PDB file of C-alpha atoms in Angstrom:
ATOM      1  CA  UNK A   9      12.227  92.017  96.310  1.00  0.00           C
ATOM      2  CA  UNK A  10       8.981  90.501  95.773  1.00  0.00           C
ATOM      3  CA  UNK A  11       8.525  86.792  96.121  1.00  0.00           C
ATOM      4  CA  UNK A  12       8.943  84.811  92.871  1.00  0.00           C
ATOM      5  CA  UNK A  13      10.559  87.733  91.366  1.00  0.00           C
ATOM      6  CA  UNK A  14      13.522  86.449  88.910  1.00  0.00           C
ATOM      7  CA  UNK A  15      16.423  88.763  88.825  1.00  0.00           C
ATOM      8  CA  UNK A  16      17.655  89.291  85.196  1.00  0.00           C
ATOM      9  CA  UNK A  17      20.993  87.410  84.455  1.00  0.00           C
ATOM     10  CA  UNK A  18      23.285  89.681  81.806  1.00  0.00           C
ATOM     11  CA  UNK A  19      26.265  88.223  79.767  1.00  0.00           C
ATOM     12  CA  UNK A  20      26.378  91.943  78.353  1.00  0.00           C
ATOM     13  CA  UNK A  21      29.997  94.267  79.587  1.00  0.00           C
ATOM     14  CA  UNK A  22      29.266  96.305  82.107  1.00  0.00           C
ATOM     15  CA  UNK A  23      29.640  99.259  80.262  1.00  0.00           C
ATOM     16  CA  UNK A  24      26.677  98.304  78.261  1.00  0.00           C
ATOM     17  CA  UNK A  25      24.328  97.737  81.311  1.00  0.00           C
ATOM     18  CA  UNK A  26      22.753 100.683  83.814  1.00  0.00           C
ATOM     19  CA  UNK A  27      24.875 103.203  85.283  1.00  0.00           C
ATOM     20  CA  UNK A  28      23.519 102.827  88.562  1.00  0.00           C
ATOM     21  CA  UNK A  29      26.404 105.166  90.376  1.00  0.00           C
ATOM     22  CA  UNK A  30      23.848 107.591  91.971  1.00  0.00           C
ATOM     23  CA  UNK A  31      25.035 111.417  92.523  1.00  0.00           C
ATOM     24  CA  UNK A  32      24.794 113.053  96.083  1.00  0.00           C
ATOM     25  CA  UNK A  33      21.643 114.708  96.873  1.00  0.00           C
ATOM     26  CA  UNK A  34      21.128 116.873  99.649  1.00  0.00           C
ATOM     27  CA  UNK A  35      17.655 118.812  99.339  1.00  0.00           C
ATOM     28  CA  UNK A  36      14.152 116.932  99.142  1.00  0.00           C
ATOM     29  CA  UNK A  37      13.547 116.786  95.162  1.00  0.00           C
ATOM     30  CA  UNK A  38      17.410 115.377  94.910  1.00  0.00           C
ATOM     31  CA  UNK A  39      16.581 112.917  97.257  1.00  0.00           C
ATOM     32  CA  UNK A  40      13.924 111.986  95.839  1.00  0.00           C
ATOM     33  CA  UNK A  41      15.456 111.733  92.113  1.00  0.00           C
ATOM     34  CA  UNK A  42      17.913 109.461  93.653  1.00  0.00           C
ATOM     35  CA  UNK A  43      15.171 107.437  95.272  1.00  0.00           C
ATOM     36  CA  UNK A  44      13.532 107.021  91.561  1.00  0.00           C
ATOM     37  CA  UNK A  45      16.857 105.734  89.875  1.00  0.00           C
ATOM     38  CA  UNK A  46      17.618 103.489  92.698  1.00  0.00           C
ATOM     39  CA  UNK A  47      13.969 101.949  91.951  1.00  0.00           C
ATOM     40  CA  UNK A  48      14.281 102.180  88.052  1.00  0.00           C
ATOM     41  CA  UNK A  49      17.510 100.061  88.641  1.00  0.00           C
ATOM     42  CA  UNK A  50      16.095  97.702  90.765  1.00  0.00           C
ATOM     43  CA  UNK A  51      12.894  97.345  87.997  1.00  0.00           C
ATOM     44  CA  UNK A  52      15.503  96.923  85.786  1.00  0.00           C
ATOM     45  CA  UNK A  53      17.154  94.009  87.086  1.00  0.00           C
ATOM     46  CA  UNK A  54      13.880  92.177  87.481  1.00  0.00           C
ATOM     47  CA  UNK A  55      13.541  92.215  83.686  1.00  0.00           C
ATOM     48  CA  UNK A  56      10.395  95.105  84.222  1.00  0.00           C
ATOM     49  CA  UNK A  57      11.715  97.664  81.307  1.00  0.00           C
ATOM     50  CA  UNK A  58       8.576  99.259  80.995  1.00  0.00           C
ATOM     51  CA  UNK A  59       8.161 100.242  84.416  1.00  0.00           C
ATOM     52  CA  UNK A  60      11.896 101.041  84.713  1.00  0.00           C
ATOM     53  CA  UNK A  61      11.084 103.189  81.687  1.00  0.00           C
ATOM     54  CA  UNK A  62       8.541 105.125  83.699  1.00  0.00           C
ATOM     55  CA  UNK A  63      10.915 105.680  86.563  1.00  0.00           C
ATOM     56  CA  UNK A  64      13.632 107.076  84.613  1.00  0.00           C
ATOM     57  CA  UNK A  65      11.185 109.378  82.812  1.00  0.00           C
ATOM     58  CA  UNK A  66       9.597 110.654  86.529  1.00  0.00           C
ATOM     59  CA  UNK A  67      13.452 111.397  87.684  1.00  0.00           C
ATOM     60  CA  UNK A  68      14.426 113.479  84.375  1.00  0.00           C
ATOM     61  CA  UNK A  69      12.143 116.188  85.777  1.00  0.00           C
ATOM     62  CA  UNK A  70      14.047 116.499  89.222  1.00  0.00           C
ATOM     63  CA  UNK A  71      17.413 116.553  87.399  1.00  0.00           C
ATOM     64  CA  UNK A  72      18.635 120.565  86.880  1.00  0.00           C
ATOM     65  CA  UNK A  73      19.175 120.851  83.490  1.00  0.00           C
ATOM     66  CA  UNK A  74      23.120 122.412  84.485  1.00  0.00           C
ATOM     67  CA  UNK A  75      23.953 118.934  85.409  1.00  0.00           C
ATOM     68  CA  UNK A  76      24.451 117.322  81.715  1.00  0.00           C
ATOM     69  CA  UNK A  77      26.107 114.260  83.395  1.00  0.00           C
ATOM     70  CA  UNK A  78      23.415 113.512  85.448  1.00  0.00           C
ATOM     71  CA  UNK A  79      20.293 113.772  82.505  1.00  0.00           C
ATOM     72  CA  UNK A  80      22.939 111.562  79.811  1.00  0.00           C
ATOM     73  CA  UNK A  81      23.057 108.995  82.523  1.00  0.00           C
ATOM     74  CA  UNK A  82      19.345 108.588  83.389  1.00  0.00           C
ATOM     75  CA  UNK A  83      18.522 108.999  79.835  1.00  0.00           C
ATOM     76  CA  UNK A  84      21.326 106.236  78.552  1.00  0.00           C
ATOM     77  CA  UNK A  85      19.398 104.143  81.453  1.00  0.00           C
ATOM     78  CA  UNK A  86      16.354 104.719  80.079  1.00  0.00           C
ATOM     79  CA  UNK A  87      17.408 104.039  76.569  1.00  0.00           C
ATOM     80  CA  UNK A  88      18.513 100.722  77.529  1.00  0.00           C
ATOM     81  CA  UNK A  89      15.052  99.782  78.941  1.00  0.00           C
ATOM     82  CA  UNK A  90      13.287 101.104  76.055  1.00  0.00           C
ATOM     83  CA  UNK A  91      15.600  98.820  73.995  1.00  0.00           C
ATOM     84  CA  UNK A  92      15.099  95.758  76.293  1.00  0.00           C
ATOM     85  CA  UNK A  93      11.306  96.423  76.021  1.00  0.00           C
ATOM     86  CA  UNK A  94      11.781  96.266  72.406  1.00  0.00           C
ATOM     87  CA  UNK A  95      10.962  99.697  71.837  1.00  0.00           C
ATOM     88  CA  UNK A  96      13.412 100.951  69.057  1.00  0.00           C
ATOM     89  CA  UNK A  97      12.122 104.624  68.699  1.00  0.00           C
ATOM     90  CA  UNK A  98      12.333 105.551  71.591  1.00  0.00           C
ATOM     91  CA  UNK A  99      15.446 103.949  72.634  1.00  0.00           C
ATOM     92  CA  UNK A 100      17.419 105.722  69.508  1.00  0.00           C
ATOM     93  CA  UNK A 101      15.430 109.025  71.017  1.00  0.00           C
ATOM     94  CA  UNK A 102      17.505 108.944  74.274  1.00  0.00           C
ATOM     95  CA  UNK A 103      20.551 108.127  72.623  1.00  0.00           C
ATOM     96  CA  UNK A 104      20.722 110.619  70.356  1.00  0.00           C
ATOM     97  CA  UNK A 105      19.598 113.127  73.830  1.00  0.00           C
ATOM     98  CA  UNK A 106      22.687 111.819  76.098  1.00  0.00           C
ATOM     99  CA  UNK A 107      24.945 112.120  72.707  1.00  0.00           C
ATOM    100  CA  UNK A 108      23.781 116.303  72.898  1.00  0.00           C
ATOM    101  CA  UNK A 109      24.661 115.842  76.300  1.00  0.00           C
ATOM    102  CA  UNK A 110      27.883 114.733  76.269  1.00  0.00           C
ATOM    103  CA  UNK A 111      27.017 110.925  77.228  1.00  0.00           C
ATOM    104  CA  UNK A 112      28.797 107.939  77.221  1.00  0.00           C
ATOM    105  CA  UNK A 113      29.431 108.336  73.202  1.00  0.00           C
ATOM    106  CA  UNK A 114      30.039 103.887  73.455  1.00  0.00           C
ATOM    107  CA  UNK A 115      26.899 103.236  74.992  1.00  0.00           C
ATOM    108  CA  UNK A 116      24.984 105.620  73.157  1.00  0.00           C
ATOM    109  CA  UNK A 117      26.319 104.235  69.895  1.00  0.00           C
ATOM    110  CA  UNK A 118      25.483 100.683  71.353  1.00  0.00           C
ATOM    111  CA  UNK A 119      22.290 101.629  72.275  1.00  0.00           C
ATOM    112  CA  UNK A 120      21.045 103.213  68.997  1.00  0.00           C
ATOM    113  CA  UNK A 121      23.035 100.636  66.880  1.00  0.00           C
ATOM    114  CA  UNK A 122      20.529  97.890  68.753  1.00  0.00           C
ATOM    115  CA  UNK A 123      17.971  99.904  68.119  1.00  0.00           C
ATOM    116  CA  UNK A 124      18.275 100.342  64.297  1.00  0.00           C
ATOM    117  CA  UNK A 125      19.486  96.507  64.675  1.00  0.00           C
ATOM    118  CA  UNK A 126      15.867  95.767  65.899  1.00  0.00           C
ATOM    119  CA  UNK A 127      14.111  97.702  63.653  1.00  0.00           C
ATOM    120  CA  UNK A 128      15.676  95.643  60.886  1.00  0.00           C
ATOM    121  CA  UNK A 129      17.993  98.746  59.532  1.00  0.00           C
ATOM    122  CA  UNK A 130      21.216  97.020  59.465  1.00  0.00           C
ATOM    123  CA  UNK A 131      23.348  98.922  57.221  1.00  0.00           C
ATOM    124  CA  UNK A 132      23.060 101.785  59.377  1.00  0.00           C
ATOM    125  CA  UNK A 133      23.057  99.410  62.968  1.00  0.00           C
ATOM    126  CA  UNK A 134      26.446  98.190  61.499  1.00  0.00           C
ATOM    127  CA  UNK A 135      27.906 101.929  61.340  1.00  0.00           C
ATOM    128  CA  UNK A 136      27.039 102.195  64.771  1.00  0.00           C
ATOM    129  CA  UNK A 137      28.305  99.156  66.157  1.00  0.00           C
ATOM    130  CA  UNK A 138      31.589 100.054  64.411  1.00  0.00           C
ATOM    131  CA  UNK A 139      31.574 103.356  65.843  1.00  0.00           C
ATOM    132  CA  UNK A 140      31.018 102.265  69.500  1.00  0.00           C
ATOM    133  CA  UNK A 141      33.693  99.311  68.569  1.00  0.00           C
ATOM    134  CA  UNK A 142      36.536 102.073  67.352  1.00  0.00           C
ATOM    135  CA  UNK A 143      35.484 103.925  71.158  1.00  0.00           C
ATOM    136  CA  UNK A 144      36.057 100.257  72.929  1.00  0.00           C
ATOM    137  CA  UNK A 145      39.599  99.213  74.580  1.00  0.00           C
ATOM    138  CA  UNK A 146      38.477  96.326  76.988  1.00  0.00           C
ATOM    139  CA  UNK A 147      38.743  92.963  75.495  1.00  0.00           C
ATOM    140  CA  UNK A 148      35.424  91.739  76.409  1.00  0.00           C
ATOM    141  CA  UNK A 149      33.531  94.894  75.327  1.00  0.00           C
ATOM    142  CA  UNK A 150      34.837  94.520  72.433  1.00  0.00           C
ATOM    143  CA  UNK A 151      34.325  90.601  71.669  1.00  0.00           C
ATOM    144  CA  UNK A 152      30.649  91.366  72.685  1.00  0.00           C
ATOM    145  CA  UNK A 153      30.068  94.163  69.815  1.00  0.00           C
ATOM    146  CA  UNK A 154      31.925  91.888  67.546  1.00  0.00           C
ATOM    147  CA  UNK A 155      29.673  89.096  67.622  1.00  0.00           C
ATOM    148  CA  UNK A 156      26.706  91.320  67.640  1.00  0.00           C
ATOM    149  CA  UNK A 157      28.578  93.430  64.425  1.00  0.00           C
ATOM    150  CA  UNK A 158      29.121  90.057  62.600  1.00  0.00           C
ATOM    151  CA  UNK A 159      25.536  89.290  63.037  1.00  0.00           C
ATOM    152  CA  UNK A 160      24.150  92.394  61.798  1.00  0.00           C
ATOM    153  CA  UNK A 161      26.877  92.340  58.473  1.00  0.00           C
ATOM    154  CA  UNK A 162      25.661  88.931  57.675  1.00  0.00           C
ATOM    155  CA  UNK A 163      21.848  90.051  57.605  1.00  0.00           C
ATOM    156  CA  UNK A 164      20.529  90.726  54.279  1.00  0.00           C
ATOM    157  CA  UNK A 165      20.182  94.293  52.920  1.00  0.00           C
ATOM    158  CA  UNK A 166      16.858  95.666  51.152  1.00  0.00           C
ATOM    159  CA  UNK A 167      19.202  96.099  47.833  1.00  0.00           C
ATOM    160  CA  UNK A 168      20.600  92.848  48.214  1.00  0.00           C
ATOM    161  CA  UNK A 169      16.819  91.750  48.629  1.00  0.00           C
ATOM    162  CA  UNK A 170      15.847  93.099  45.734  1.00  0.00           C
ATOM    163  CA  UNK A 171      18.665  92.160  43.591  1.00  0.00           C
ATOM    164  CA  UNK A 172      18.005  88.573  44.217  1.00  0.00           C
ATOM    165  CA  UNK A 173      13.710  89.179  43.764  1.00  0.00           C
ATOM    166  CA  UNK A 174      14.801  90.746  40.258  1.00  0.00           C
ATOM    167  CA  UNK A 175      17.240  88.071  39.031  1.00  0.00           C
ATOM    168  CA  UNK A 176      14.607  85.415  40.385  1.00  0.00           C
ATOM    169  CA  UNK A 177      11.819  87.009  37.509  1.00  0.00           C
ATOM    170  CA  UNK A 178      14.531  87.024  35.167  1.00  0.00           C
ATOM    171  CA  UNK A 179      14.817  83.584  35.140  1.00  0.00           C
ATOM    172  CA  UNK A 180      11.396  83.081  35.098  1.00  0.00           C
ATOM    173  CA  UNK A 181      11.290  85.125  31.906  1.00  0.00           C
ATOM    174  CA  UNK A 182      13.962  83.223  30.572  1.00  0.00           C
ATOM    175  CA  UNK A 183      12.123  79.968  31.237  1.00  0.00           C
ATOM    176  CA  UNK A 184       9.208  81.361  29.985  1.00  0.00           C
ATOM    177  CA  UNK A 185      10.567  82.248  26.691  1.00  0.00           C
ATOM    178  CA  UNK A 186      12.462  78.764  26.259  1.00  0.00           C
ATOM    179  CA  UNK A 187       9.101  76.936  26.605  1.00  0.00           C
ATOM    180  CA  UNK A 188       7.354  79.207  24.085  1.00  0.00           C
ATOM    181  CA  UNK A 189       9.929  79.170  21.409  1.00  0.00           C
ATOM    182  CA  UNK A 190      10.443  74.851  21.778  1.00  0.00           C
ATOM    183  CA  UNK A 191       6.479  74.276  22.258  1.00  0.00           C
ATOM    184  CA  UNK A 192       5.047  76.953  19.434  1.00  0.00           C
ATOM    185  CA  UNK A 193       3.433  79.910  19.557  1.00  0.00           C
ATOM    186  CA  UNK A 194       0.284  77.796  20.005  1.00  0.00           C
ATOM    187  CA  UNK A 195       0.666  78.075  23.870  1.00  0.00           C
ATOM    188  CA  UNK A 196       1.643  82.109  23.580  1.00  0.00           C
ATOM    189  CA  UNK A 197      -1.855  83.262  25.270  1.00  0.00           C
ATOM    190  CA  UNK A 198      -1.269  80.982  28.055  1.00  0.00           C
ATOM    191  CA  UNK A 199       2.498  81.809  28.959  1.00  0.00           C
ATOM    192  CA  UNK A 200       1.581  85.143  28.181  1.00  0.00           C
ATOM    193  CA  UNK A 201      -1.132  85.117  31.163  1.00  0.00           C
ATOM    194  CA  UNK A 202       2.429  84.361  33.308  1.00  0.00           C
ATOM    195  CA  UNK A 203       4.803  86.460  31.721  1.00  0.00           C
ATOM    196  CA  UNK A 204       2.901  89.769  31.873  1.00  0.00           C
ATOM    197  CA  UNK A 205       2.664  89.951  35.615  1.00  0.00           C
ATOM    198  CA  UNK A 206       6.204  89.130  35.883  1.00  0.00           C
ATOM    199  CA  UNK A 207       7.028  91.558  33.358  1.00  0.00           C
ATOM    200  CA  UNK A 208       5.585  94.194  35.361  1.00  0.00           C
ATOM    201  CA  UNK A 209       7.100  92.575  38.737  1.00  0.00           C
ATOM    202  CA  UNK A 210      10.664  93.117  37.205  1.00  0.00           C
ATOM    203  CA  UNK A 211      10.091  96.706  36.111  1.00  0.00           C
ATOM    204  CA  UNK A 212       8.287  98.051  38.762  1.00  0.00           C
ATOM    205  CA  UNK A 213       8.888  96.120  41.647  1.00  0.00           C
ATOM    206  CA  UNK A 214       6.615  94.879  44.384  1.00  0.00           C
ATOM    207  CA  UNK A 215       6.384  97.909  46.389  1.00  0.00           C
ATOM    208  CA  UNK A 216       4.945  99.654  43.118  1.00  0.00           C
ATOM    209  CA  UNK A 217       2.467  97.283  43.878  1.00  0.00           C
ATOM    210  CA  UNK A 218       1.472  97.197  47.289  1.00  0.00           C
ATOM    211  CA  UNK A 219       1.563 101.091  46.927  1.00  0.00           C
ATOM    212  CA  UNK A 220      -0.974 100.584  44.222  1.00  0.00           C
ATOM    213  CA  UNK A 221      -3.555  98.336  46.679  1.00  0.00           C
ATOM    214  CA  UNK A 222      -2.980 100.914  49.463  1.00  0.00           C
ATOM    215  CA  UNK A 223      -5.743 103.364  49.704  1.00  0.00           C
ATOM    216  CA  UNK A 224      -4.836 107.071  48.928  1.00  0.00           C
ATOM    217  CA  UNK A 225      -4.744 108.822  52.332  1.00  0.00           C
ATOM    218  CA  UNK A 226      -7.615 111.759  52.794  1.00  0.00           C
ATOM    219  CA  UNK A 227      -6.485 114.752  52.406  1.00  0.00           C
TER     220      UNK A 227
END
């Protein structure tokens, strides 16, 4: 290890972290996969993902494509340094792979539910996480996917978003008509300079109107 080098420290189960039990290799190319995941692990643990990333992805190559427990393993590795390098895609990319594979279905689960987790999809992060939970039997697995599953529930959804944005211009409407019936309709031009845009905010929505600012792609 190079000097200065600071080895990650994980609170994370074990089942969630690298599979770093390496298969026998006998002939040059499986010695030299083996060699690869041995230095993707150790990349790993020094917190560099995206060259861990890189390893993984030169080993996949040496790996015959009979041995399905071999690929889901590097590629559940892989996944889990594409989703500690913050790299959702591709992370949900190799989970889905080792799930076709026959893979750990928990840590694949785990892995994609982080992923849509990062990306901010939490309704379907949540039906992950409570997939891989359902799979889970050790207490402290479980505790661990828990807390995370409690987190993501308690996020707000884009419908729950929206709901509130609407019943916010509501109000504002219904504010907006109070002051124009009390004061007189001799400050209607100026309320109506307010209640227009809102108006159209309420019906429409917001992403009516950033889709109307966007320019029209070339066909």
């Amino acid at each position: 290890m190079k000097s200065g080098t600071t080895v990650r420290e994980s609170t994370v189960p074990a089942v969630f972290e690298l599979d770093k039990r390496l298969s026998e290799g006998t002939t040059a190319s499986e010695q030299q996969r083996k060699a690869l995941e041995g230095g993707g692990h150790e990349l790993f643990e020094q917190g560099a993902f995206e060259a861990a990333a890189r390893t993984f992805t030169d080993a996949l190559p040496l790996i015959s494509l009979s041995d399905r427990p071999t690929r889901s393993t590097v590629l559940l590795n892989r996944g889990l340094a594409f989703l500690s390098n913050r790299q959702a895609e591709q992370a949900m990319w190799d989970a889905e792979a080792a799930l076709a594979l026959g893979g750990s279905r928990e840590k694949a689960m785990y892995i994609r539910g982080m992923a849509k987790k990062l990306q901010g999809n939490h309704v379907e992060a949540a039906s992950d996480l409570s997939a891989c939970l359902a799979l889970l039997s050790n207490d402290a697995e479980r505790r661990h996917v828990e807390k995370i599953l409690k987190e993501v529930k308690e996020q707000p959804t884009e419908e729950n978003s929206t709901f509130m944005w609407r019943l916010f211009l509501a109000l504002i409407h219904l504010a907006l008509l109070s002051f124009i019936l009390h004061a007189g309709f001799d400050h209607w031009l100026s309320s109506l300079v307010v209640l227009l845009p809102a108006s159209y905010f309420w019906i429409f929505g917001l992403d009516h109107f950033q889709a109307l600012l966007s320019p029209t792609p070339e066909r």
